[in-house]
Short mmCIF file of C-alpha atoms in Angstrom, two decimals:
data_model
loop_
_atom_site.label_atom_id
_atom_site.label_comp_id
_atom_site.label_asym_id
_atom_site.label_seq_id
_atom_site.Cartn_x
_atom_site.Cartn_y
_atom_site.Cartn_z
CA MET A 126 0.00 0.00 0.00
CA ASN A 127 1.17 3.53 -0.81
CA TYR A 128 0.37 6.58 1.28
CA LEU A 129 -0.23 10.33 1.17
CA ILE A 130 -0.37 12.82 4.04
CA GLY A 131 -2.60 15.89 4.06
CA VAL A 132 -1.75 18.63 6.54
CA ASP A 133 -3.96 21.57 7.58
CA VAL A 134 -2.17 24.34 9.49
CA GLY A 135 -5.14 26.10 11.09
CA THR A 136 -5.82 28.98 13.44
CA SER A 137 -6.24 26.90 16.59
CA SER A 138 -4.43 23.67 15.70
CA THR A 139 -2.60 21.71 13.02
CA LYS A 140 -4.05 18.44 11.78
CA ALA A 141 -2.35 15.75 9.71
CA ILE A 142 -4.22 12.85 8.09
CA LEU A 143 -2.66 9.72 6.61
CA TYR A 144 -4.50 8.46 3.50
CA ASP A 145 -4.02 5.44 1.30
CA GLN A 146 -3.60 5.90 -2.47
CA ASN A 147 -7.41 5.88 -2.84
CA ALA A 148 -7.75 8.82 -0.44
CA GLN A 149 -9.24 6.69 2.34
CA VAL A 150 -8.37 7.85 5.87
CA ILE A 151 -6.05 5.59 7.86
CA THR A 152 -5.25 7.75 10.90
CA GLN A 153 -4.92 11.35 11.98
CA ALA A 154 -3.22 13.55 14.58
CA ASN A 155 -4.02 17.01 15.88
CA TYR A 156 -2.02 19.49 17.99
CA GLY A 157 -3.32 22.80 19.29
CA TYR A 158 -1.67 26.09 20.19
CA GLU A 159 -2.65 29.35 21.78
CA LEU A 160 -4.01 32.38 19.94
CA HIS A 161 -2.95 35.52 21.86
CA ARG A 162 -5.63 38.25 21.76
CA ASN A 163 -6.23 41.64 23.36
CA ALA A 164 -8.83 44.42 23.24
CA ALA A 165 -6.88 46.32 20.58
CA GLY A 166 -7.51 43.56 18.04
CA MET A 167 -4.25 41.63 18.37
CA ALA A 168 -4.43 37.97 17.29
CA GLU A 169 -0.95 36.42 17.31
CA GLN A 170 0.71 33.04 17.71
CA GLU A 171 4.16 31.85 18.62
CA PRO A 172 5.58 30.63 15.28
CA GLU A 173 7.67 27.95 16.97
CA GLU A 174 4.54 26.43 18.52
CA VAL A 175 2.89 26.20 15.10
CA ILE A 176 6.00 24.67 13.49
CA ASN A 177 6.34 22.14 16.33
CA ALA A 178 2.66 21.18 16.02
CA ALA A 179 3.00 20.62 12.26
CA GLU A 180 6.17 18.55 12.66
CA GLN A 181 4.68 16.44 15.45
CA ALA A 182 1.41 15.83 13.59
CA ILE A 183 3.25 14.70 10.45
CA HIS A 184 5.54 12.49 12.52
CA ASP A 185 2.65 10.84 14.35
CA VAL A 186 0.66 9.84 11.27
CA ALA A 187 3.78 8.84 9.33
CA THR A 188 4.55 6.20 11.96
CA ALA A 189 1.31 4.43 10.98
CA ALA A 190 2.51 3.98 7.39
CA ASP A 191 4.16 0.64 6.66
CA LEU A 192 7.08 1.89 4.58
CA SER A 193 8.68 -1.56 4.47
CA THR A 194 6.10 -2.65 1.89
CA GLY A 195 4.74 0.69 0.66
CA LYS A 196 5.86 4.23 -0.10
CA LEU A 197 4.96 7.66 1.21
CA LEU A 198 4.11 9.29 -2.11
CA ALA A 199 3.82 12.89 -0.89
CA VAL A 200 2.92 15.28 1.90
CA SER A 201 0.70 18.21 0.89
CA ILE A 202 -0.03 21.26 3.00
CA SER A 203 -3.06 23.47 3.52
CA SER A 204 -2.97 26.55 5.74
CA ALA A 205 -4.94 29.60 6.74
CA ASN A 206 -4.10 32.63 4.63
CA GLN A 207 -3.30 36.29 5.40
CA SER A 208 -0.84 35.54 8.18
CA LEU A 209 2.33 37.62 8.45
CA LEU A 210 5.69 36.82 10.00
CA LEU A 211 8.59 39.28 10.08
CA LEU A 212 12.03 37.74 9.56
CA ASP A 213 15.59 39.02 9.95
CA LYS A 214 18.38 38.60 7.40
CA ASP A 215 18.89 35.00 8.56
CA LYS A 216 15.14 34.33 8.21
CA LYS A 217 14.65 34.09 11.96
CA PRO A 218 11.42 35.54 13.41
CA LEU A 219 11.47 39.11 14.69
CA SER A 220 7.85 38.90 15.82
CA ARG A 221 5.09 36.52 16.70
CA LEU A 222 2.93 35.33 13.81
CA ILE A 223 0.25 37.93 13.05
CA THR A 224 -2.76 35.84 12.04
CA TRP A 225 -5.61 36.61 9.66
CA ALA A 226 -7.79 37.41 12.70
CA ASP A 227 -5.65 40.39 13.76
CA SER A 228 -7.57 43.64 13.19
CA ARG A 229 -5.07 46.28 14.35
CA ALA A 230 -4.65 47.56 10.79
CA GLN A 231 -8.19 49.02 10.75
CA ARG A 232 -7.00 52.63 10.54
CA ALA A 233 -4.61 51.81 7.72
CA ALA A 234 -7.44 50.04 5.89
CA ASP A 235 -9.80 52.99 6.39
CA ASN A 236 -7.22 55.39 4.99
CA LEU A 237 -6.46 53.21 1.96
CA LYS A 238 -10.18 52.77 1.22
CA MET A 239 -10.52 56.53 0.83
CA MET A 240 -7.66 56.70 -1.66
CA THR A 241 -7.90 56.04 -5.39
CA GLU A 242 -5.09 53.53 -4.97
CA GLY A 243 -7.28 51.40 -2.72
CA GLN A 244 -9.78 50.83 -5.51
CA GLN A 245 -7.01 50.35 -8.07
CA LEU A 246 -5.33 47.69 -5.94
CA TYR A 247 -8.58 45.78 -5.48
CA MET A 248 -9.14 45.71 -9.25
CA LYS A 249 -5.59 44.41 -9.78
CA THR A 250 -5.29 41.96 -6.89
CA GLY A 251 -8.89 40.90 -6.19
CA VAL A 252 -8.44 41.45 -2.44
CA PRO A 253 -10.83 43.88 -0.71
CA VAL A 254 -9.15 46.51 1.45
CA HIS A 255 -9.61 45.33 5.02
CA PRO A 256 -7.47 45.12 8.17
CA MET A 257 -6.93 41.36 7.98
CA SER A 258 -5.17 41.51 4.60
CA THR A 259 -1.39 41.29 4.48
CA LEU A 260 -1.15 44.54 2.52
CA THR A 261 -2.88 46.61 5.20
CA LYS A 262 -0.95 44.83 7.97
CA LEU A 263 2.24 46.04 6.26
CA LEU A 264 0.90 49.60 6.09
CA TRP A 265 0.01 49.47 9.79
CA LEU A 266 3.42 48.09 10.79
CA ARG A 267 5.26 50.71 8.75
CA GLU A 268 3.28 53.46 10.50
CA ASP A 269 3.00 52.10 14.06
CA GLU A 270 6.12 49.92 14.37
CA PRO A 271 8.69 51.72 12.18
CA ASN A 272 11.74 50.28 13.97
CA LEU A 273 10.49 46.71 13.66
CA PHE A 274 9.46 47.31 10.06
CA SER A 275 12.86 48.75 9.12
CA ARG A 276 14.70 45.80 10.74
CA THR A 277 12.68 43.26 8.75
CA ALA A 278 14.60 41.66 5.90
CA TYR A 279 11.87 39.25 4.75
CA PHE A 280 8.09 38.90 5.04
CA ALA A 281 6.46 35.46 5.07
CA ASP A 282 3.23 33.65 5.87
CA ILE A 283 3.24 30.62 8.16
CA LYS A 284 3.33 28.06 5.33
CA ALA A 285 6.22 29.74 3.50
CA TYR A 286 8.09 29.78 6.81
CA LEU A 287 7.29 26.09 7.42
CA PHE A 288 8.66 25.15 3.99
CA TYR A 289 11.74 27.27 4.67
CA ARG A 290 12.34 25.39 7.92
CA LEU A 291 11.87 22.04 6.19
CA PHE A 292 13.75 22.67 2.94
CA ASN A 293 15.71 25.91 3.28
CA GLU A 294 13.84 27.40 0.30
CA PHE A 295 11.76 30.58 0.38
CA LYS A 296 8.65 30.06 -1.74
CA VAL A 297 4.90 30.57 -1.44
CA ASP A 298 2.03 28.90 -3.23
CA MET A 299 -0.03 31.00 -5.62
CA SER A 300 -3.26 30.98 -3.62
CA ILE A 301 -1.59 32.21 -0.42
CA ALA A 302 0.25 34.88 -2.43
CA SER A 303 -2.97 35.89 -4.15
CA SER A 304 -4.75 36.47 -0.84
CA THR A 305 -2.13 38.93 0.45
CA GLY A 306 -3.33 41.85 -1.69
CA LEU A 307 0.18 42.05 -3.14
CA MET A 308 -0.15 39.71 -6.16
CA ASN A 309 -1.37 40.83 -9.58
CA LEU A 310 -4.12 38.51 -10.85
CA LYS A 311 -3.09 38.91 -14.49
CA THR A 312 0.65 38.34 -14.13
CA CYS A 313 0.48 36.01 -11.08
CA ASP A 314 3.49 37.88 -9.74
CA TRP A 315 4.02 40.50 -7.05
CA ASP A 316 2.36 43.76 -8.11
CA ASP A 317 4.64 46.81 -8.48
CA GLN A 318 2.00 49.27 -7.26
CA ALA A 319 1.24 47.18 -4.17
CA LEU A 320 4.95 46.95 -3.37
CA ARG A 321 5.36 50.70 -3.77
CA VAL A 322 2.35 51.47 -1.55
CA THR A 323 3.60 49.20 1.25
CA GLY A 324 7.23 50.28 0.95
CA ILE A 325 8.71 46.82 0.46
CA THR A 326 10.57 45.14 -2.40
CA LYS A 327 10.05 41.94 -4.34
CA ASP A 328 13.30 40.57 -2.90
CA GLN A 329 11.75 40.63 0.58
CA LEU A 330 8.98 38.24 -0.44
CA PRO A 331 8.99 34.52 -1.28
CA GLU A 332 9.03 33.31 -4.87
CA ILE A 333 5.49 32.53 -6.07
CA VAL A 334 5.00 28.93 -7.28
CA ASP A 335 2.06 26.87 -8.53
CA GLY A 336 0.34 24.87 -5.79
CA THR A 337 1.34 21.58 -7.42
CA THR A 338 5.04 22.45 -7.08
CA GLN A 339 7.05 19.90 -5.10
CA ALA A 340 9.86 20.51 -2.61
CA THR A 341 12.27 17.64 -1.98
CA GLY A 342 15.38 17.12 0.12
CA LEU A 343 14.39 17.69 3.74
CA VAL A 344 17.11 19.33 5.81
CA PRO A 345 18.59 16.74 8.23
CA GLU A 346 17.08 18.27 11.39
CA ALA A 347 13.59 18.33 9.86
CA GLN A 348 13.91 14.80 8.48
CA GLU A 349 14.81 13.53 11.93
CA LYS A 350 11.79 15.24 13.53
CA LEU A 351 9.32 14.12 10.88
CA GLY A 352 10.55 10.56 10.54
CA VAL A 353 9.81 10.40 6.81
CA PRO A 354 12.25 9.62 3.98
CA ALA A 355 14.35 12.68 3.09
CA ASN A 356 13.36 12.48 -0.58
CA THR A 357 9.59 12.56 0.15
CA PRO A 358 7.96 15.21 -2.08
CA PHE A 359 6.18 17.97 -0.17
CA VAL A 360 3.53 19.70 -2.30
CA TYR A 361 2.96 23.41 -1.67
CA GLY A 362 -0.83 23.09 -1.91
CA ALA A 363 -3.07 26.10 -1.36
CA TYR A 364 -4.90 28.04 1.29
CA ASP A 365 -7.48 26.14 3.33
CA GLY A 366 -10.57 27.65 1.71
CA ALA A 367 -9.60 26.75 -1.85
CA LEU A 368 -8.62 23.24 -0.79
CA SER A 369 -11.91 22.84 1.02
CA ASN A 370 -13.69 23.48 -2.30
CA ILE A 371 -11.51 20.87 -3.97
CA GLY A 372 -12.03 18.43 -1.10
CA VAL A 373 -15.82 18.49 -1.47
CA GLY A 374 -15.79 18.45 -5.27
CA ALA A 375 -17.01 22.06 -5.58
CA THR A 376 -14.75 22.93 -8.52
CA LYS A 377 -17.43 24.03 -10.99
CA GLN A 378 -19.19 27.38 -11.19
CA ASN A 379 -22.62 25.85 -10.45
CA THR A 380 -21.64 24.59 -6.98
CA VAL A 381 -21.05 26.93 -4.06
CA ALA A 382 -19.02 25.68 -1.11
CA ILE A 383 -19.78 26.99 2.36
CA THR A 384 -17.57 26.30 5.35
CA ILE A 385 -18.68 26.99 8.92
CA GLY A 386 -15.91 26.20 11.34
CA THR A 387 -14.44 28.68 13.82
CA SER A 388 -15.03 31.29 11.13
CA ALA A 389 -16.99 30.83 7.91
CA ALA A 390 -16.69 31.33 4.15
CA VAL A 391 -18.69 31.22 0.94
CA ARG A 392 -16.72 30.28 -2.20
CA VAL A 393 -17.19 29.30 -5.84
CA VAL A 394 -14.47 28.18 -8.28
CA THR A 395 -14.29 29.80 -11.74
CA ASP A 396 -12.09 29.40 -14.80
CA HIS A 397 -11.44 33.15 -15.03
CA PRO A 398 -10.95 36.04 -12.58
CA VAL A 399 -14.22 37.66 -11.44
CA ILE A 400 -13.98 41.08 -9.78
CA ASP A 401 -16.91 42.45 -7.76
CA PRO A 402 -17.65 46.08 -8.77
CA GLU A 403 -19.03 46.65 -5.25
CA ARG A 404 -15.81 45.29 -3.68
CA ARG A 405 -17.66 42.89 -1.35
CA LEU A 406 -15.96 39.68 -2.51
CA PHE A 407 -12.43 38.41 -3.02
CA CYS A 408 -11.00 36.76 -6.11
CA TYR A 409 -7.91 34.61 -5.50
CA ALA A 410 -5.93 32.46 -7.91
CA ILE A 411 -5.79 28.78 -6.92
CA ASN A 412 -3.29 28.06 -9.66
CA LYS A 413 -2.93 29.17 -13.27
CA GLY A 414 -6.32 28.71 -14.92
CA LEU A 415 -8.36 28.33 -11.74
CA TRP A 416 -9.72 31.02 -9.43
CA VAL A 417 -11.92 31.12 -6.35
CA VAL A 418 -14.44 33.91 -5.73
CA GLY A 419 -16.19 34.48 -2.44
CA GLY A 420 -16.28 36.06 0.96
CA PRO A 421 -14.69 35.11 4.29
CA LEU A 422 -16.63 35.73 7.50
CA ASN A 423 -15.02 36.13 10.91
CA ASN A 424 -18.04 34.91 12.82
CA GLY A 425 -18.97 31.25 12.59
CA GLY A 426 -18.77 28.43 15.09
CA ASP A 427 -16.87 30.54 17.61
CA VAL A 428 -19.97 32.73 18.03
CA TYR A 429 -22.15 29.66 18.57
CA GLU A 430 -19.59 28.39 21.08
CA TRP A 431 -19.87 31.72 22.94
CA ALA A 432 -23.67 31.44 22.97
CA VAL A 433 -23.67 27.86 24.25
CA LYS A 434 -21.19 28.76 26.97
CA HIS A 435 -23.30 31.65 28.26
CA LEU A 436 -26.87 30.56 27.48
CA VAL A 437 -26.95 26.81 28.19
CA ASP A 438 -27.66 26.57 31.90
CA SER A 439 -28.34 23.06 33.09
CA SER A 440 -27.34 21.07 36.14
CA ALA A 441 -26.80 18.04 33.87
CA VAL A 442 -24.28 20.05 31.83
CA LYS A 443 -22.56 21.32 34.97
CA ASN A 444 -22.27 17.76 36.25
CA GLU A 445 -20.91 16.68 32.84
CA GLN A 446 -23.79 14.26 32.32
CA VAL A 447 -24.88 15.94 29.07
CA ASP A 448 -22.83 17.54 26.31
CA PRO A 449 -23.79 21.25 26.17
CA TYR A 450 -23.91 21.28 22.36
CA THR A 451 -26.19 18.24 22.24
CA LEU A 452 -28.52 19.97 24.69
CA ALA A 453 -28.35 23.28 22.79
CA ASN A 454 -29.24 21.61 19.49
CA HIS A 455 -32.17 19.83 21.13
CA VAL A 456 -33.44 23.10 22.62
CA ILE A 457 -33.09 24.94 19.29
CA GLU A 458 -35.14 22.27 17.52
CA GLY A 459 -38.04 23.16 19.82
CA VAL A 460 -38.07 26.82 18.77
CA PRO A 461 -39.84 27.79 15.51
CA ALA A 462 -38.05 29.46 12.59
CA GLY A 463 -37.63 33.15 13.33
CA ALA A 464 -37.04 32.60 17.07
CA HIS A 465 -40.34 34.29 17.97
CA GLY A 466 -39.25 37.50 16.27
CA LEU A 467 -35.71 37.76 17.65
CA LEU A 468 -32.75 38.65 15.43
CA PHE A 469 -29.05 38.41 16.24
CA HIS A 470 -26.15 40.08 14.44
CA PRO A 471 -23.13 37.83 15.06
CA PHE A 472 -20.32 40.39 14.71
CA LEU A 473 -18.49 39.50 17.93
CA GLY A 474 -15.12 39.57 16.17
CA GLY A 475 -15.66 42.46 13.75
CA GLU A 476 -16.47 41.26 10.25
CA ARG A 477 -14.90 40.72 6.89
CA ALA A 478 -17.47 39.97 4.18
CA PRO A 479 -19.96 41.50 3.73
CA LEU A 480 -19.11 44.50 5.95
CA TRP A 481 -15.29 44.61 5.86
CA ASN A 482 -15.39 46.42 9.19
CA ALA A 483 -13.27 45.22 12.10
CA LYS A 484 -15.21 47.53 14.43
CA ALA A 485 -18.58 45.85 13.81
CA ARG A 486 -20.16 44.47 16.98
CA GLY A 487 -22.90 41.96 17.74
CA SER A 488 -26.43 42.68 18.92
CA PHE A 489 -29.82 41.16 19.64
CA PHE A 490 -32.76 43.00 18.05
CA GLY A 491 -36.39 42.55 19.01
CA LEU A 492 -35.71 41.22 22.51
CA SER A 493 -38.81 41.28 24.73
CA HIS A 494 -40.34 39.68 27.84
CA ILE A 495 -41.55 36.69 25.82
CA HIS A 496 -38.07 35.58 24.82
CA THR A 497 -36.15 32.79 26.53
CA ARG A 498 -32.62 31.41 26.46
CA ALA A 499 -33.86 28.92 23.86
CA ASP A 500 -35.04 31.75 21.59
CA MET A 501 -31.69 33.48 22.00
CA LEU A 502 -29.80 30.30 21.12
CA ARG A 503 -31.86 29.83 17.97
CA ALA A 504 -31.45 33.51 17.05
CA VAL A 505 -27.66 33.14 17.31
CA MET A 506 -27.63 30.14 14.97
CA GLU A 507 -29.99 31.94 12.58
CA GLY A 508 -27.94 35.15 12.73
CA ILE A 509 -24.74 33.34 11.75
CA SER A 510 -26.64 31.71 8.87
CA MET A 511 -28.32 34.96 7.72
CA ASN A 512 -24.95 36.66 7.63
CA ILE A 513 -23.67 33.81 5.46
CA ALA A 514 -26.77 34.23 3.27
CA THR A 515 -25.85 37.88 2.65
CA VAL A 516 -22.50 36.79 1.20
CA PHE A 517 -24.16 33.91 -0.67
CA GLN A 518 -26.51 36.41 -2.36
CA ALA A 519 -23.54 38.54 -3.44
CA VAL A 520 -21.76 35.49 -4.92
CA ARG A 521 -24.94 34.42 -6.69
CA ALA A 522 -25.41 37.90 -8.18
CA LEU A 523 -21.84 37.88 -9.50
CA VAL A 524 -21.42 34.36 -10.91
CA GLY A 525 -24.97 33.08 -11.38
CA GLU A 526 -27.51 30.84 -9.67
CA PRO A 527 -25.91 27.68 -8.22
CA ALA A 528 -27.50 24.28 -8.63
CA SER A 529 -26.56 23.37 -5.07
CA VAL A 530 -24.50 24.21 -2.03
CA THR A 531 -21.95 21.88 -0.47
CA ALA A 532 -21.35 22.69 3.18
CA THR A 533 -18.62 21.49 5.54
CA GLY A 534 -17.13 22.34 8.90
CA GLY A 535 -17.91 21.70 12.52
CA PHE A 536 -21.43 23.07 12.13
CA ALA A 537 -22.31 19.89 10.20
CA ARG A 538 -22.41 17.96 13.47
CA SER A 539 -25.71 19.77 14.13
CA LYS A 540 -28.61 18.36 12.10
CA VAL A 541 -30.83 21.33 12.97
CA TRP A 542 -28.17 23.74 11.64
CA ARG A 543 -27.85 21.81 8.38
CA GLN A 544 -31.59 22.14 7.73
CA MET A 545 -31.63 25.76 8.86
CA LEU A 546 -28.93 26.66 6.34
CA ALA A 547 -30.94 25.12 3.48
CA ASP A 548 -34.04 27.02 4.62
CA ILE A 549 -32.32 30.40 4.95
CA LEU A 550 -30.46 30.06 1.62
CA ASN A 551 -33.55 28.55 -0.05
CA CYS A 552 -31.21 26.17 -1.84
CA PRO A 553 -30.42 22.44 -1.49
CA VAL A 554 -27.49 21.87 0.86
CA ASN A 555 -25.27 18.77 0.53
CA VAL A 556 -23.15 17.79 3.51
CA PRO A 557 -20.36 15.19 3.12
CA ASP A 558 -19.94 12.85 6.08
CA SER A 559 -16.24 13.70 6.21
CA PHE A 560 -15.52 17.07 7.83
CA GLU A 561 -11.86 17.17 6.78
CA SER A 562 -12.23 18.68 3.32
CA GLY A 563 -9.07 20.82 3.61
CA CYS A 564 -6.76 17.86 4.17
CA LEU A 565 -8.51 15.87 1.43
CA GLY A 566 -8.22 18.82 -0.96
CA SER A 567 -4.49 19.06 -0.28
CA VAL A 568 -4.10 15.34 -1.04
CA VAL A 569 -6.05 15.74 -4.30
CA MET A 570 -3.63 18.53 -5.28
CA ALA A 571 -0.74 16.19 -4.44
CA MET A 572 -2.28 13.50 -6.66
CA GLN A 573 -2.41 15.95 -9.56
CA SER A 574 1.18 16.96 -8.87
CA LEU A 575 2.23 13.30 -8.98
CA GLY A 576 0.27 12.61 -12.19
CA MET A 577 -2.15 10.24 -10.45
CA ILE A 578 -5.17 12.29 -11.64
CA ASP A 579 -5.61 14.73 -14.53
CA SER A 580 -7.44 17.59 -12.80
CA LEU A 581 -8.53 18.92 -9.42
CA ASP A 582 -12.06 17.58 -9.90
CA THR A 583 -12.27 15.35 -6.85
CA PRO A 584 -13.68 11.89 -7.64
CA GLN A 585 -16.92 11.17 -5.77
CA LYS A 586 -15.43 7.99 -4.29
CA PHE A 587 -12.93 10.15 -2.41
CA ILE A 588 -15.69 12.31 -0.91
CA GLY A 589 -17.78 9.43 0.38
CA LYS A 590 -21.35 9.59 1.61
CA VAL A 591 -23.22 12.89 1.24
CA SER A 592 -26.45 13.87 3.04
CA SER A 593 -28.81 16.25 1.23
CA TYR A 594 -31.14 18.80 2.82
CA GLN A 595 -33.99 20.39 0.87
CA PRO A 596 -35.45 23.77 1.86
CA ASP A 597 -38.63 23.51 3.91
CA PRO A 598 -41.24 25.77 2.22
CA THR A 599 -42.81 26.89 5.51
CA ALA A 600 -39.47 27.89 7.06
CA VAL A 601 -38.36 29.53 3.79
CA LYS A 602 -41.36 31.88 3.94
CA VAL A 603 -40.44 32.90 7.48
CA TYR A 604 -36.82 33.59 6.61
CA GLN A 605 -37.78 35.53 3.48
CA ARG A 606 -39.44 38.01 5.84
CA TYR A 607 -36.70 38.12 8.47
CA THR A 608 -33.51 38.09 6.38
CA PRO A 609 -34.21 41.47 4.64
CA LEU A 610 -34.89 42.99 8.08
CA PHE A 611 -31.62 41.49 9.36
CA GLN A 612 -29.79 43.23 6.50
CA GLN A 613 -31.68 46.51 6.98
CA ILE A 614 -30.77 46.70 10.67
CA GLU A 615 -27.17 45.82 9.82
CA ASP A 616 -27.01 48.86 7.51
CA MET A 617 -28.67 51.12 10.11
CA LEU A 618 -26.19 50.16 12.83
CA ALA A 619 -23.09 50.56 10.64
CA PRO A 620 -22.39 54.22 11.60
CA ALA A 621 -22.48 53.33 15.32
CA TYR A 622 -19.93 50.50 15.16
CA SER A 623 -16.89 52.77 15.30
CA GLU A 624 -18.22 54.62 18.34
CA ILE A 625 -19.06 51.52 20.38
CA ALA A 626 -15.72 49.92 19.48
CA LYS A 627 -13.95 53.08 20.66
CA LEU A 628 -15.87 53.09 23.95
CA GLN A 629 -15.15 49.40 24.51
CA GLU A 630 -11.44 49.84 23.89
CA ARG A 631 -11.30 52.82 26.26
CA GLN A 632 -13.12 50.97 29.04
CA ASN A 633 -11.30 47.65 28.64
CA ASN A 634 -7.76 49.03 28.55
#
């Protein structure tokens, strides 16, 4: 038997999965690490913790491969995008890893939005101007941390740094590069205007390579830690969102992929770049000839986790006799669609699409004496889904009506949430049994790199069983009344977000 390993370097942990040559899961390993946050919007990680987690996860699953009779064909890597690590002349970290969730560049983003160059850069790079993008992080660092910025010899994301540690080569896959706001969509190279605006040079950035590019020749220290043959090909892969599309077979324009994990995203793959004239959506290159259009949302499962933590009050939960999420889902099932007229805006962590406003904050609307904790729980789940529907509508308007939606992520463990999503979108929702679409997508990209398959269209046998949810006409009618109101209130509150964020920061510091 031959093997492949898919690795997903995520925001809270790194997961590695060992597959056979038919993409069937053999074993997996997962290692977590801390995300350091503060009231100013910081969201950083210790890069060494992330590297150690990736190395340990790969090592653990590799030990389950019988390399006496088979071969490890490749390791392929997925990671979150829009992270930034500052390196010195020896490519050693000068800072912690600034993750995609860091919003301290809000002022830099606001300033760039008001400039003609902000619009020009979006049209050239496909990346909306927002504080989580690498481009605006660079502007913020140059302004607020000039000494650190001037001492930086190289700028990397976490995956480029991981490959550097493993192979001593400084390269980045095209999809990660495309999401920085620094890569030109037409040339698939670093954009001169973006470099000029940020005050950096091309020499300070990794070389951009296609995601199917292989690195071989592990440095001795890395080979010892990983426990895999030194000549094992490591495939650069792509960012986690694009690979999630590939992993669920959503590689055609008529299938939208939605992920609801810690955060959320709505994405569709196209064979040409599609730029949103309203600048709501991103357009990233996956590789030459394949693009992904969509919107990332900050607020997904982490908001539901917050709600369950604070709203599920049961002695059985406290005594650990009942799982709080099982109880929450049961309670939500007993509340009708619309939560008795209660709406929730889930912007606990600011928001990227559709608002692109790191100062956005959450709120309940319509709260009255009749409402209970159960209503509030349902409103939270509905609010997360309605926010996703807003981005879904923008994608649909730009690329056309999809035939179906394929949804993945931790939310899929909740049957009531699966049905709710179909009802709010008013579109069939297909949910694969396997939640690990990012790792599977990375393995599919490795298979193409190795010549095992011709394209990134994932064979159905790799995906496995899929459950389908059809919109319920009664619930659809309810949500068709509430979703426009959700969006109207969102627009009305927008001017107040900056003020409440300012007051919160003043009080909490």
